[in-house]
């Protein structure tokens, strides 16, 4: 069974701080990795994707991938109360037709 | 910005009834997917669809489920005889041609089976 694991949280950070969200995955052959944001009762909204080892930055968001450790993370700089949501890590597993396996999500709470 | 749309937003049905959930993909996307999320649980893959046939399906996607693209625009998920445990949010997602293409999700249909 190919799994994606995330700490469920809640992760509580003050406004303006850096939020760090982590994810591990079991399928060593996985090639692409996605971070989605999900507000309560809403659908997953794509934030970032990463395919290569290292860092990828997009505005306040940085995704980090370490395939050797089977670890992917998302950093949110200058966190805002509007960033409060559940962050879903999703992995496109090897051998699948773009089948995404999701983690259970980490709930982030940014307090003023 | 193009987006995936889904109808209805909410559906209440009696156990044993058939339901059809509809999705309009982003116009130049060719891969289509259905996922579901039971309240408080993970988003789960159901099925992927390309070139008018199923590419992959999960163990959840049993004989009660079917998908089709009846008119070249809509993409539908049919549940033939709903069960209580089918109550969930159902999300349609679509992506372009590349294998690693990102998937964009529709707003979802909340299905409640009584």
Coordinates of C-alpha atoms in Angstrom, one line a residue, chain B residues 6-7 9 11 24 28 30 36 38-39 42-43 46 51 62 67 69 71 84:
Chain B
X6 CA -19.5 20.5 -11.3
X7 CA -23.2 20.0 -10.9
X9 CA -23.4 21.2 -5.7
X11 CA -27.5 16.0 -3.9
X24 CA -17.3 20.1 -17.2
X28 CA -8.1 21.8 -23.5
X30 CA -7.8 15.5 -21.9
X36 CA -14.1 11.4 -3.2
X38 CA -15.7 11.2 3.2
X39 CA -16.2 13.8 5.9
X42 CA -8.5 11.8 3.1
X43 CA -9.1 12.6 -0.5
X46 CA -11.6 6.7 -7.7
X51 CA -9.5 8.9 -24.7
X62 CA -16.7 -1.3 -8.0
X67 CA -18.0 7.0 -15.9
X69 CA -18.1 11.4 -21.5
X71 CA -21.3 14.5 -25.4
X84 CA -25.2 5.0 3.0

